[in-house]
C-alpha cells in the first residue's frame, strides 16, 4: 500500500513538472515566458486548422476571383507592393500534411523551383514569359505577417492546408483593385495531371487579368 | 441517485463540454482550446473544443521528424488522468463511450436472441483480441506515420462519424471525397456493426486511447476491488453486468476495467467497491 502511494505521488509530480515545462517552457534558470508553449502550438496546428485528412474530404475548387478578403482585413503590404510587377502565387502548407506533401512536387515542377518544406521562400519567377511572385509559406515557420495573410485569402473559409492562392488585379466598379482566388487540398482531383492543369489554369487566369488591368493599378 | 444515473449525467456533461467549439454568430464565439482530450474525440468535428491526442502524437513522429512536445503533451495529459482514475474516463467521460452505452442495449438484446452473437464473447481467442488495440496504437499511430506517413486518423471511424458526416451535411456540395474516404467509410461501417453486436466492442478491441490508459489501471489511485474472501463467485457481475466482459471475481486491477460501477451495483453481497490507492 505504502509503495503504491509513493509510486502514485512520484508519477503525479513527474507529470506535473513535465506538463509545466511543456506549457510554460520554464526552467530553474529562466523566467516564465509570456506564451503557452505547446498549448499554443496544439491550438494553432490542430484545433484551429481544419484537418482535411481527418475529415477524408477535399474542398471543391471554385476558381472565381473575388475582391472581398475572407476575414475583412486589408491585403498585406507585401501583396499590394508586388502587384505592381505581376500576380502572386502563394502556397500555404504546414510541416505535417499529407496533401501538402502530395502537391509539393507539382508546384515545384510548375515553377521550376527547388526548396525544403520547412523553408519560407520568395522568388520572382519567369513563368512562360510573365513575371509571377512565388511565395512558399510554411505556417509552422512563418512570420506573423505571413501567418496573418492565411485567413485573409481563405476564400471558402476552410481553415485548411494546403491552400493555393493567386492574387492579381481586376476592374471593380470604376477602379482597378486586387482580387484573388484560392484552391485547397489536392483540389478534389484524382490525378497529378488534373491537379497540375488546374493550378496552371489558376496562374494563367491571374496573369491574363494582370496583363489586362495592371496599367490602371495604383499601389496605395 | 444510483450510480448508473450519476454516470449518465457525467457522460452528458462531458459530451457537452467536448463540443463547446461551435460558433453562434453574435451569441457565442466558440471555445477552441489548446488541450488534448484524454479520451476519444476528433478535433475535425465542427464543434470540437480540443485536439485528438492521437493526432498530436502522429504529428510528433511524422516521417521520423520527432517533435517531442507534440508526443509528450498528450501522453502527460492521459498519464495524469490515468494515475488518478485509470480508465474511468472511458466509462464516465468519453463521448464514444456514451454512444456505446446506447448501442450496448442492442448488443445485449442480440446476445440474448442469437446464440451466435452470445458466442462471440466466449471464444478462447477473445481475450487475445483485446491486444489488437495495443497493436493499433503502436502500429498505426506511431510506426506507420514514421515509416510511410500513413496515419490512423486518415481512416479513423470516429473522425468519419463526428467530422466527415457533420461537415458534409453542413456544407453540401462544398467537399469531395479524398483517397481515404471510401476506406474510412468501410472502417466506419465495421465500427457500427461491432458496437451493435458486442457491448463496448470498440473499447475492448480497438480503441488506441484505451490502450494508452489501460496500463494505468495497475497503479491508479481510484480502482475497483473485490473482497475475495466474501465473494461466492455467483458471477452475476461478470455475466450480467460488466460491459467489458471481465472475469470480475478474479480481477486484480484489470487493465480492461473502465470503472463504470455496474458490477458494484449488481453484486448481491456488496463485496465489490470503489477503492482509493
GROMACS .gro file of C-alpha atoms in nm, chain A:
model
  220
    1UNK     CA    1   0.000   0.000   0.000
    2UNK     CA    2   0.275   0.243   0.102
    3UNK     CA    3   0.484   0.159  -0.205
    4UNK     CA    4   0.185   0.213  -0.433
    5UNK     CA    5   0.114   0.552  -0.276
    6UNK     CA    6   0.477   0.659  -0.320
    7UNK     CA    7   0.470   0.547  -0.684
    8UNK     CA    8   0.144   0.736  -0.748
    9UNK     CA    9   0.269   1.059  -0.588
   10UNK     CA   10   0.605   1.033  -0.769
   11UNK     CA   11   0.427   0.986  -1.103
   12UNK     CA   12   0.195   1.280  -1.040
   13UNK     CA   13   0.489   1.506  -0.950
   14UNK     CA   14   0.676   1.391  -1.262
   15UNK     CA   15   0.373   1.457  -1.480
   16UNK     CA   16   0.314   1.800  -1.321
   17UNK     CA   17   0.677   1.906  -1.378
   18UNK     CA   18   0.675   1.775  -1.736
   19UNK     CA   19   0.345   1.945  -1.811
   20UNK     CA   20   0.465   2.274  -1.661
   21UNK     CA   21   0.783   2.258  -1.868
   22UNK     CA   22   0.592   2.189  -2.190
   23UNK     CA   23   0.326   2.454  -2.140
   24UNK     CA   24   0.516   2.733  -1.968
   25UNK     CA   25   0.864   2.644  -2.100
   26UNK     CA   26   1.020   2.737  -1.767
   27UNK     CA   27   1.331   2.607  -1.607
   28UNK     CA   28   1.516   2.695  -1.288
   29UNK     CA   29   1.744   2.924  -1.490
   30UNK     CA   30   1.484   3.113  -1.689
   31UNK     CA   31   1.185   3.326  -1.608
   32UNK     CA   32   0.834   3.234  -1.710
   33UNK     CA   33   0.773   3.306  -2.078
   34UNK     CA   34   0.472   3.502  -2.191
   35UNK     CA   35   0.323   3.246  -2.427
   36UNK     CA   36   0.195   2.898  -2.352
   37UNK     CA   37   0.438   2.682  -2.550
   38UNK     CA   38   0.287   2.362  -2.675
   39UNK     CA   39  -0.065   2.472  -2.572
   40UNK     CA   40  -0.050   2.744  -2.840
   41UNK     CA   41   0.112   2.505  -3.088
   42UNK     CA   42  -0.168   2.249  -3.047
   43UNK     CA   43  -0.429   2.525  -3.066
   44UNK     CA   44  -0.286   2.667  -3.390
   45UNK     CA   45  -0.174   2.347  -3.563
   46UNK     CA   46  -0.459   2.110  -3.475
   47UNK     CA   47  -0.765   2.271  -3.316
   48UNK     CA   48  -0.791   2.592  -3.523
   49UNK     CA   49  -0.691   2.430  -3.852
   50UNK     CA   50  -0.934   2.203  -4.032
   51UNK     CA   51  -0.752   1.874  -4.083
   52UNK     CA   52  -0.855   1.772  -4.434
   53UNK     CA   53  -0.709   1.423  -4.396
   54UNK     CA   54  -0.903   1.375  -4.069
   55UNK     CA   55  -1.232   1.450  -4.247
   56UNK     CA   56  -1.129   1.244  -4.553
   57UNK     CA   57  -1.261   1.521  -4.779
   58UNK     CA   58  -1.120   1.779  -5.016
   59UNK     CA   59  -1.287   2.115  -5.074
   60UNK     CA   60  -1.432   2.163  -5.422
   61UNK     CA   61  -1.219   2.421  -5.605
   62UNK     CA   62  -1.409   2.719  -5.746
   63UNK     CA   63  -1.169   2.941  -5.931
   64UNK     CA   64  -1.366   3.266  -5.941
   65UNK     CA   65  -1.170   3.578  -5.849
   66UNK     CA   66  -1.319   3.784  -5.565
   67UNK     CA   67  -1.239   4.128  -5.423
   68UNK     CA   68  -1.352   4.099  -5.062
   69UNK     CA   69  -1.090   3.945  -4.835
   70UNK     CA   70  -1.208   3.636  -4.647
   71UNK     CA   71  -1.182   3.791  -4.300
   72UNK     CA   72  -1.244   4.153  -4.395
   73UNK     CA   73  -0.882   4.257  -4.324
   74UNK     CA   74  -0.681   4.466  -4.573
   75UNK     CA   75  -0.442   4.299  -4.816
   76UNK     CA   76  -0.094   4.277  -4.663
   77UNK     CA   77   0.171   4.526  -4.766
   78UNK     CA   78   0.391   4.270  -4.943
   79UNK     CA   79   0.100   4.173  -5.168
   80UNK     CA   80  -0.001   4.528  -5.261
   81UNK     CA   81   0.359   4.622  -5.339
   82UNK     CA   82   0.432   4.317  -5.555
   83UNK     CA   83   0.111   4.353  -5.755
   84UNK     CA   84   0.270   4.644  -5.942
   85UNK     CA   85   0.507   4.397  -6.111
   86UNK     CA   86   0.295   4.087  -6.154
   87UNK     CA   87   0.043   3.849  -5.999
   88UNK     CA   88   0.127   3.650  -5.685
   89UNK     CA   89   0.107   3.277  -5.628
   90UNK     CA   90   0.113   3.174  -5.261
   91UNK     CA   91   0.137   2.815  -5.139
   92UNK     CA   92   0.042   2.774  -4.772
   93UNK     CA   93   0.134   2.447  -4.602
   94UNK     CA   94   0.233   2.300  -4.266
   95UNK     CA   95   0.503   2.055  -4.156
   96UNK     CA   96   0.275   1.755  -4.115
   97UNK     CA   97   0.028   1.741  -4.401
   98UNK     CA   98  -0.004   1.457  -4.647
   99UNK     CA   99  -0.194   1.659  -4.906
  100UNK     CA  100   0.081   1.927  -4.888
  101UNK     CA  101   0.342   1.656  -4.950
  102UNK     CA  102   0.137   1.524  -5.243
  103UNK     CA  103   0.102   1.869  -5.402
  104UNK     CA  104   0.458   1.994  -5.338
  105UNK     CA  105   0.624   1.819  -5.637
  106UNK     CA  106   0.357   1.955  -5.873
  107UNK     CA  107   0.412   2.313  -5.754
  108UNK     CA  108   0.792   2.279  -5.769
  109UNK     CA  109   0.767   2.142  -6.122
  110UNK     CA  110   0.535   2.418  -6.244
  111UNK     CA  111   0.766   2.694  -6.118
  112UNK     CA  112   1.091   2.500  -6.176
  113UNK     CA  113   1.196   2.561  -5.816
  114UNK     CA  114   1.361   2.351  -5.552
  115UNK     CA  115   1.312   2.406  -5.180
  116UNK     CA  116   1.259   2.226  -4.850
  117UNK     CA  117   0.911   2.207  -4.699
  118UNK     CA  118   1.018   2.387  -4.380
  119UNK     CA  119   1.154   2.680  -4.582
  120UNK     CA  120   0.968   3.003  -4.631
  121UNK     CA  121   1.058   3.113  -4.980
  122UNK     CA  122   1.002   3.413  -5.206
  123UNK     CA  123   1.111   3.417  -5.570
  124UNK     CA  124   1.022   3.637  -5.867
  125UNK     CA  125   0.970   3.363  -6.123
  126UNK     CA  126   0.959   3.389  -6.500
  127UNK     CA  127   0.654   3.178  -6.585
  128UNK     CA  128   0.605   3.132  -6.961
  129UNK     CA  129   0.746   3.481  -7.022
  130UNK     CA  130   0.548   3.654  -6.745
  131UNK     CA  131   0.666   3.761  -6.400
  132UNK     CA  132   0.496   3.579  -6.113
  133UNK     CA  133   0.576   3.641  -5.746
  134UNK     CA  134   0.605   3.297  -5.587
  135UNK     CA  135   0.567   3.255  -5.210
  136UNK     CA  136   0.604   2.926  -5.025
  137UNK     CA  137   0.474   2.981  -4.671
  138UNK     CA  138   0.501   2.704  -4.414
  139UNK     CA  139   0.264   2.812  -4.137
  140UNK     CA  140   0.471   2.630  -3.874
  141UNK     CA  141   0.772   2.851  -3.953
  142UNK     CA  142   0.610   3.166  -4.093
  143UNK     CA  143   0.649   3.524  -3.969
  144UNK     CA  144   0.344   3.689  -3.812
  145UNK     CA  145   0.272   3.891  -4.129
  146UNK     CA  146   0.284   3.578  -4.342
  147UNK     CA  147   0.073   3.377  -4.095
  148UNK     CA  148  -0.185   3.655  -4.076
  149UNK     CA  149  -0.217   3.656  -4.457
  150UNK     CA  150  -0.354   3.297  -4.449
  151UNK     CA  151  -0.706   3.378  -4.316
  152UNK     CA  152  -0.717   3.688  -4.540
  153UNK     CA  153  -0.713   3.467  -4.851
  154UNK     CA  154  -0.908   3.170  -4.711
  155UNK     CA  155  -1.181   3.238  -4.968
  156UNK     CA  156  -1.411   2.948  -4.879
  157UNK     CA  157  -1.342   2.969  -4.501
  158UNK     CA  158  -1.193   2.621  -4.497
  159UNK     CA  159  -0.911   2.694  -4.248
  160UNK     CA  160  -0.716   2.409  -4.401
  161UNK     CA  161  -0.385   2.343  -4.574
  162UNK     CA  162  -0.251   2.319  -4.835
  163UNK     CA  163  -0.406   2.633  -4.974
  164UNK     CA  164  -0.303   2.779  -5.309
  165UNK     CA  165  -0.379   3.143  -5.375
  166UNK     CA  166  -0.343   3.355  -5.689
  167UNK     CA  167  -0.369   3.730  -5.633
  168UNK     CA  168  -0.399   3.966  -5.926
  169UNK     CA  169  -0.577   4.290  -6.023
  170UNK     CA  170  -0.915   4.342  -6.186
  171UNK     CA  171  -1.162   4.613  -6.276
  172UNK     CA  172  -1.415   4.674  -5.999
  173UNK     CA  173  -1.681   4.944  -6.034
  174UNK     CA  174  -1.461   5.212  -6.181
  175UNK     CA  175  -1.124   5.123  -6.026
  176UNK     CA  176  -0.862   4.853  -6.060
  177UNK     CA  177  -0.835   4.657  -5.733
  178UNK     CA  178  -0.659   4.346  -5.603
  179UNK     CA  179  -0.860   4.028  -5.635
  180UNK     CA  180  -0.778   3.665  -5.557
  181UNK     CA  181  -0.885   3.304  -5.581
  182UNK     CA  182  -0.797   3.003  -5.368
  183UNK     CA  183  -0.787   2.626  -5.404
  184UNK     CA  184  -0.739   2.369  -5.127
  185UNK     CA  185  -0.604   2.024  -5.052
  186UNK     CA  186  -0.549   1.801  -5.352
  187UNK     CA  187  -0.807   2.018  -5.530
  188UNK     CA  188  -1.071   1.746  -5.524
  189UNK     CA  189  -0.897   1.581  -5.821
  190UNK     CA  190  -0.762   1.229  -5.857
  191UNK     CA  191  -0.454   1.255  -6.076
  192UNK     CA  192  -0.142   1.469  -6.066
  193UNK     CA  193  -0.204   1.575  -6.426
  194UNK     CA  194  -0.551   1.709  -6.343
  195UNK     CA  195  -0.412   1.888  -6.039
  196UNK     CA  196  -0.131   2.039  -6.244
  197UNK     CA  197  -0.375   2.158  -6.509
  198UNK     CA  198  -0.599   2.325  -6.252
  199UNK     CA  199  -0.308   2.507  -6.088
  200UNK     CA  200  -0.174   2.626  -6.424
  201UNK     CA  201  -0.526   2.742  -6.519
  202UNK     CA  202  -0.535   2.948  -6.198
  203UNK     CA  203  -0.198   3.104  -6.275
  204UNK     CA  204  -0.285   3.170  -6.641
  205UNK     CA  205  -0.610   3.343  -6.536
  206UNK     CA  206  -0.414   3.553  -6.286
  207UNK     CA  207  -0.157   3.654  -6.547
  208UNK     CA  208  -0.427   3.732  -6.803
  209UNK     CA  209  -0.616   3.959  -6.562
  210UNK     CA  210  -0.293   4.130  -6.457
  211UNK     CA  211  -0.189   4.197  -6.818
  212UNK     CA  212  -0.529   4.347  -6.896
  213UNK     CA  213  -0.557   4.564  -6.587
  214UNK     CA  214  -0.217   4.640  -6.434
  215UNK     CA  215  -0.185   4.976  -6.614
  216UNK     CA  216  -0.469   5.110  -6.400
  217UNK     CA  217  -0.345   4.966  -6.070
  218UNK     CA  218  -0.207   5.219  -5.824
  219UNK     CA  219  -0.003   5.095  -5.527
  220UNK     CA  220  -0.157   5.282  -5.232
   0.00000   0.00000   0.00000
